[in-house]
XYZ file of C-alpha atoms in Angstrom:
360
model
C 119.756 10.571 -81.763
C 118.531 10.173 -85.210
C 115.556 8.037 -84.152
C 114.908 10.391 -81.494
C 114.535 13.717 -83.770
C 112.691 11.293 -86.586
C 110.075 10.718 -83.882
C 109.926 14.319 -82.888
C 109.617 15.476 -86.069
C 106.663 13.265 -87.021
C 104.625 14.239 -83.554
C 105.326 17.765 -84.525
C 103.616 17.669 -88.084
C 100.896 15.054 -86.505
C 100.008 17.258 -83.996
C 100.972 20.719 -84.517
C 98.834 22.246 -82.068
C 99.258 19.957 -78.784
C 102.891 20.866 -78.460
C 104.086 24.023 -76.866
C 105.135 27.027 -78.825
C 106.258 30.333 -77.777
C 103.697 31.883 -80.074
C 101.072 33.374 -77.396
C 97.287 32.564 -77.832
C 95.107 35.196 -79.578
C 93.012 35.473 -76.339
C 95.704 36.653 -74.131
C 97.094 39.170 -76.916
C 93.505 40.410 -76.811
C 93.381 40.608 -73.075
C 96.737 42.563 -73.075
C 95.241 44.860 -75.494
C 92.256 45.373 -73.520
C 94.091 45.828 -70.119
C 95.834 48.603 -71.786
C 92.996 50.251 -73.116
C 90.983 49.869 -69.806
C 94.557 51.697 -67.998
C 94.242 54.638 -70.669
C 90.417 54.469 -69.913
C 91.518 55.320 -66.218
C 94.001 57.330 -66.956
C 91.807 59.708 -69.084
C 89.002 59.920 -66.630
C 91.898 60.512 -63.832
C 92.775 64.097 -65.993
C 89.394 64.716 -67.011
C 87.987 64.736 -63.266
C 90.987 66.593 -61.842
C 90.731 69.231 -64.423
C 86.636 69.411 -63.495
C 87.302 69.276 -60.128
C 90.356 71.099 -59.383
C 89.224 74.738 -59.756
C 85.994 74.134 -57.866
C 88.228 72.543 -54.846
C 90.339 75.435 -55.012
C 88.521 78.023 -54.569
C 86.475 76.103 -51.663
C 89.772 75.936 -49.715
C 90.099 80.161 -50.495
C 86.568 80.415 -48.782
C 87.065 78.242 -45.954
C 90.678 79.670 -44.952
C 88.889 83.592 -45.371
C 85.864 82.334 -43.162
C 88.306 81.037 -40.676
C 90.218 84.509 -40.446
C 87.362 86.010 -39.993
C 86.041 84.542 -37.342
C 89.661 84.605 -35.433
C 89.388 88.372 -35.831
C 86.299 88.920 -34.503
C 86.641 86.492 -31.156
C 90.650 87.330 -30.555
C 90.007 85.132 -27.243
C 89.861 82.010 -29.241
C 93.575 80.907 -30.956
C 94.212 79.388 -33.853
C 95.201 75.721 -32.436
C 92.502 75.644 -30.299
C 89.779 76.410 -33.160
C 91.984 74.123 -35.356
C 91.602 71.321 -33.155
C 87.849 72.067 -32.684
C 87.021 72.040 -36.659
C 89.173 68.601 -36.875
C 87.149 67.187 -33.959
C 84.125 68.054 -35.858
C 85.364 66.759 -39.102
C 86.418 63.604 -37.529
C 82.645 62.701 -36.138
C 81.127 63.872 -39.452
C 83.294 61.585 -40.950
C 81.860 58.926 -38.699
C 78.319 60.185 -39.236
C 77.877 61.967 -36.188
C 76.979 65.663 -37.057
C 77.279 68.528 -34.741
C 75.426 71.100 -36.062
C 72.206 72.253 -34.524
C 69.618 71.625 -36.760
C 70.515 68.011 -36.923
C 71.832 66.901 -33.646
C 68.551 65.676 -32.288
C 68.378 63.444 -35.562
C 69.716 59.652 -34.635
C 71.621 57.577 -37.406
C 70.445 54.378 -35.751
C 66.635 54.472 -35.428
C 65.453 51.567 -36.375
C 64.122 53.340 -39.886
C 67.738 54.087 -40.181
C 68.892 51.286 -39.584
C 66.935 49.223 -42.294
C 67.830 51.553 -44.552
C 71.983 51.050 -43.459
C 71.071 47.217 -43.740
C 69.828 47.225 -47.218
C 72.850 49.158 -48.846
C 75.088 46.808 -47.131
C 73.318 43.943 -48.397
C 73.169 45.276 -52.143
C 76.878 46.714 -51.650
C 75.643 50.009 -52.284
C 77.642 51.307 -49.421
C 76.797 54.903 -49.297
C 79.588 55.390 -46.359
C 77.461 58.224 -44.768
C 77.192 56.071 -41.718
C 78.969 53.401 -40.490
C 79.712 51.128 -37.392
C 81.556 52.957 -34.231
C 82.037 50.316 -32.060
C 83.490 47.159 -32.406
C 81.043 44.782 -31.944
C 79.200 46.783 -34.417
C 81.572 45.980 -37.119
C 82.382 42.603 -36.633
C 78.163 41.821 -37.035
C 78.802 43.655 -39.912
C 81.219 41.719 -41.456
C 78.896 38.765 -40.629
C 75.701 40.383 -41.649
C 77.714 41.083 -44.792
C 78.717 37.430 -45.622
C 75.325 36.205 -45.109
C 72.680 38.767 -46.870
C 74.958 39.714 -50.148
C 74.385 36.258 -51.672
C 70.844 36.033 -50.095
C 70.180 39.440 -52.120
C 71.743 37.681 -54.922
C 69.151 35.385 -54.426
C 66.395 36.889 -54.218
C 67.762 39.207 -57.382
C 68.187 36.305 -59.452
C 64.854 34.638 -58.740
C 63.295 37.781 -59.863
C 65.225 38.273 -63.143
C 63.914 34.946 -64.002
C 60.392 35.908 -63.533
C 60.239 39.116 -65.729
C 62.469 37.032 -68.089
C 58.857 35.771 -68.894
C 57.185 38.955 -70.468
C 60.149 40.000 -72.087
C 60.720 36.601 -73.694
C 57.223 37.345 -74.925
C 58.118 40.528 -76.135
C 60.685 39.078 -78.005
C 59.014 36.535 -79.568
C 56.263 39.290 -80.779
C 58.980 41.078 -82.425
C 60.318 38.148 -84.113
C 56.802 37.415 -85.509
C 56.216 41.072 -86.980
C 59.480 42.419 -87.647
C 61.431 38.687 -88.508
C 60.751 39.549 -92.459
C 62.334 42.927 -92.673
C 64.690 42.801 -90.014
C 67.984 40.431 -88.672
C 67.470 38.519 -85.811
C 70.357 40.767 -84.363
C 68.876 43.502 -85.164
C 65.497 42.563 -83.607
C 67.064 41.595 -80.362
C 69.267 44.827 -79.987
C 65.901 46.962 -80.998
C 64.298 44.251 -77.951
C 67.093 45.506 -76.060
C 66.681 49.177 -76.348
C 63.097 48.664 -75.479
C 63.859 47.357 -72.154
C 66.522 50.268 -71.551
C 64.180 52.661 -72.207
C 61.664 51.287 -69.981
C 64.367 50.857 -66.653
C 65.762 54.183 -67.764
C 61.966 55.821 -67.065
C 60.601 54.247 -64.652
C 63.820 53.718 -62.398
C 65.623 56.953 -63.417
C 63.531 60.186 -65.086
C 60.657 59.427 -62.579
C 62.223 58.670 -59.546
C 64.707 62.139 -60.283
C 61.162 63.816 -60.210
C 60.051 62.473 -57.052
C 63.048 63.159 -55.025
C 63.070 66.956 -56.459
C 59.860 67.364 -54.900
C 60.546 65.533 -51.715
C 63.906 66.297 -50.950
C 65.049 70.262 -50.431
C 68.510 71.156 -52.114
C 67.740 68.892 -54.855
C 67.481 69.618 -58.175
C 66.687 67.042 -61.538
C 70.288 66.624 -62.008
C 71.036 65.953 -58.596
C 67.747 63.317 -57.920
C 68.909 61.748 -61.222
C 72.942 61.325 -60.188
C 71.967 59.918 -57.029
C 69.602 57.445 -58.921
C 72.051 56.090 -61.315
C 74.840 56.280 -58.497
C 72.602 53.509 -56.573
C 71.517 51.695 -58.782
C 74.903 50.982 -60.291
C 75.793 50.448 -56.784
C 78.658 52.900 -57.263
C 77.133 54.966 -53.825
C 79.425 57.464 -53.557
C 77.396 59.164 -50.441
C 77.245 62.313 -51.484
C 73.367 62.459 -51.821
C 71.137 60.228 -49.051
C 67.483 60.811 -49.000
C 65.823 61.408 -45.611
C 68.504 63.004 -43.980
C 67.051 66.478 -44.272
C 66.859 67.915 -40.661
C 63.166 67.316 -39.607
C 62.094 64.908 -42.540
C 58.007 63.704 -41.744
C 57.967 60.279 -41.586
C 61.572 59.541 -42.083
C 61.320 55.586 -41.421
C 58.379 55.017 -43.647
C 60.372 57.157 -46.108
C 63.656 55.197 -45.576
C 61.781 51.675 -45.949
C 60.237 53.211 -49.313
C 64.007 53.840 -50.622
C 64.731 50.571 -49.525
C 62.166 49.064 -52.045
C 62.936 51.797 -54.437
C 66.297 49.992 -54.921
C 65.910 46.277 -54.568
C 62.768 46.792 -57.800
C 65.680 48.894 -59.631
C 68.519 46.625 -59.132
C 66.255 44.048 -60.664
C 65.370 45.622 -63.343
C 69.854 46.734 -63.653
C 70.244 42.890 -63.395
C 67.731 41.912 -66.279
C 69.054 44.436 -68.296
C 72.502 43.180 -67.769
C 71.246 39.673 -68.675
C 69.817 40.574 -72.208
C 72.698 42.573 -73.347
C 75.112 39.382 -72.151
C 72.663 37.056 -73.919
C 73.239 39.225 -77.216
C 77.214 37.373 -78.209
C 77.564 40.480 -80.914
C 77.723 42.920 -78.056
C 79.632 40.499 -75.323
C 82.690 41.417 -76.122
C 84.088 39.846 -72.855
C 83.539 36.235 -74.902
C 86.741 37.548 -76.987
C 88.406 38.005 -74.019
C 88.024 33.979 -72.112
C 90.632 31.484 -73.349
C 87.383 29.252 -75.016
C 87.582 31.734 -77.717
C 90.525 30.656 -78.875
C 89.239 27.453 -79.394
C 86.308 28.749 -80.712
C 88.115 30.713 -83.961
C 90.604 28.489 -84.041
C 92.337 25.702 -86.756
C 89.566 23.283 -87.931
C 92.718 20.529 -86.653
C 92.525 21.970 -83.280
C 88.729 21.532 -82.739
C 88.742 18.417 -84.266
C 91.266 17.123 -81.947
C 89.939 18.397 -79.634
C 86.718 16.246 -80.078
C 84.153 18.746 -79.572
C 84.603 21.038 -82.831
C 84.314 24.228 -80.403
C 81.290 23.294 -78.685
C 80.397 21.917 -75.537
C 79.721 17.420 -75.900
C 75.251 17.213 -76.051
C 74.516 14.180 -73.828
C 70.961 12.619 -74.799
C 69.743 9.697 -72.668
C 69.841 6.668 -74.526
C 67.037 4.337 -74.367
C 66.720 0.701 -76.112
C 63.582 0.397 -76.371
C 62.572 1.378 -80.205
C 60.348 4.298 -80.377
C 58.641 5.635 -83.900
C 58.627 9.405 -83.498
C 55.873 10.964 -85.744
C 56.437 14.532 -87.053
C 53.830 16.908 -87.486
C 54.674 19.542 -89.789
C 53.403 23.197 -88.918
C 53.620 25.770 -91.388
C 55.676 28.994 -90.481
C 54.362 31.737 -91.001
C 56.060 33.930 -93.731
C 57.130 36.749 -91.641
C 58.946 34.673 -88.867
C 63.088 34.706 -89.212
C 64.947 31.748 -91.436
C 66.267 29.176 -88.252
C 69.377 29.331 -90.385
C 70.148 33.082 -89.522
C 68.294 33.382 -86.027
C 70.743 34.053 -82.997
C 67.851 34.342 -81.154
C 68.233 31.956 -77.966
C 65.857 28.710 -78.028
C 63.642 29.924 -75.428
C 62.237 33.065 -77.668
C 62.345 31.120 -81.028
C 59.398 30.154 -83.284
C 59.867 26.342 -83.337
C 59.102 25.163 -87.241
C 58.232 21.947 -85.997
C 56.731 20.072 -83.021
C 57.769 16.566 -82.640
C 55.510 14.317 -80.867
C 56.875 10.532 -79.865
C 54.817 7.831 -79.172
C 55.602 4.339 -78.016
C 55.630 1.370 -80.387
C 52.206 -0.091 -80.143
């Protein structure tokens, strides 16, 4: 027994961090923390909404029910079940995106303008709900079409953030050459940042709002501007669809123009997205993955570890011996010290360019 706790005891101050302890890791106290704050996030915009909302509901319900004794007392032939059951009828197929008032009931949900425009938000999951599958063969090639375009939209998405990853990489390295002297390299890249925001924010927002305004009647800025972010956050709540106004010219040209309208802006959501995760001062779900632990924790752990916190670099070995000559470039005097620069590799002034060259 003696022998047995001697041993224990010496693995124990050996290795202090490879044997289980009831202490729990600093990433999952932080993920408790943030669970809690994201349930008094809800919570908060739970009362917030029902104390917007409430009053307006309200006093639509007052309207409705004084509308509906109206009209009982003016046609005393018609009873109150029977015009009940009528309105819920007519509920029920609105619901289902069938409508049945006048103006609109020689409008079709399924022409084939329509139709590409239903296909598109179920391929972004934009999902505006405003019309939806009846039968049942319908939804089951839904389901399929689903499974198949979402990560071919993906796709697509992806291979286009990669391209415009191009000018703004320039961008960023322009910034870095005239600001690097006066400015962080955090700094730069959050300013680099903003820039982009402000350009998605115009030209997939503010002028879009302006253009549905004009096009589409019963909408004002706010409302084109709420429907705008709505989509392209792929929230689509429903409650605003272009192109359903009864008698809308040109409806399926208009439809396939939408359709565009939100592919470009998800890609531009999507690159945006990338450069703020590329920034680790503003990724604050980093703090939240177990690596982080590892990442801030003892220098005994990471060394045991045999990494020191960071991923193993593999570098193909070769046994042939190679002289590597160096040529020196100066940098210029505004560029950022490498030292300080979180900049990623890609967008980086390189102080040196190695060139190798075979033994001779």
């Amino acid at each position: 027994m003696a022998d047995g706790k001697m041993v224990s005891e010496t693995l124990k101050n050996m290795y202090p961090s490879q044997l289980p302890t009831l202490k729990m890791a600093k990433s999952n106290v932080r993920l408790l923390a943030y669970s809690v704050l994201y349930l008094v996030f809800l919570v908060l915009g739970a009362a917030i909404f029902s104390a917007i909302e409430a009053p307006e509901e309200t006093e639509m319900i007052r309207y409705i029910r004084r509308r509906k004794e109206q009209f009982l007392s003016n046609f005393t032939c018609i009873t109150d079940s029977a015009l009940e059951d009528l309105i819920v009828e007519i509920i029920t197929a609105n619901n289902r995106g069938v409508s049945a008032a006048k103006s609109t009931a020689g409008e079709h949900n399924w022409s084939f303008g329509q139709s590409f425009f239903f296909s598109s938000t179920i391929v972004t999951t934009i999902g505006y709900g405003h019309v939806h599958p009846l039968s049942e063969g319908g939804k089951i090639f839904c389901i399929i079409y689903a499974i198949i375009g979402i990560p071919m939209t993906f796709i697509l998405l992806t291979a286009l953030v990669e391209r415009l990853l191009l000018p703004t990489t320039w961008l960023l390295y322009w910034l870095n050459s005239k600001l690097g002297h006066l400015y962080q390299p955090f700094n730069i890249r959050v300013f680099h940042l903003a820039i982009i925001g402000t350009i998605t924010f115009g030209l997939f927002m503010v002028v879009p709002a302006f253009i549905f305004a004009k096009l589409e009647p019963g909408w004002d800025f706010l409302d084109s501007l709420y429907y705008c972010f709505i989509s392209l956050t792929t929230i689509g709540l429903g409650d605003y669809i272009p192109g359903d106004a009864p008698r809308q010219p040109m409806r399926p040209l208009y439809k396939i123009c939408i359709t565009a309208y939100l592919l470009l802006g998800l890609t531009f959501v999507m690159l945006l997205l990338h450069l703020y995760n590329d920034i680790p001062q503003l990724n604050l779900g980093l703090f939240l993955l177990r690596g982080s632990d590892l990442a801030t924790g003892d220098p005994e752990r990471m060394r045991l570890s045999g990494t020191g916190g960071v991923a193993p670099k593999y570098t193909q070995h070769n046994d042939q011996p190679v002289r590597q000559n160096v040529k020196v470039v100066s940098r210029p005097v505004d560029s950022p010290s490498p030292e300080e620069d979180t900049t990623p590799v890609h967008a980086q002034m390189p102080p040196i360019i190695p060139t190798n060259q075979g033994s001779g």
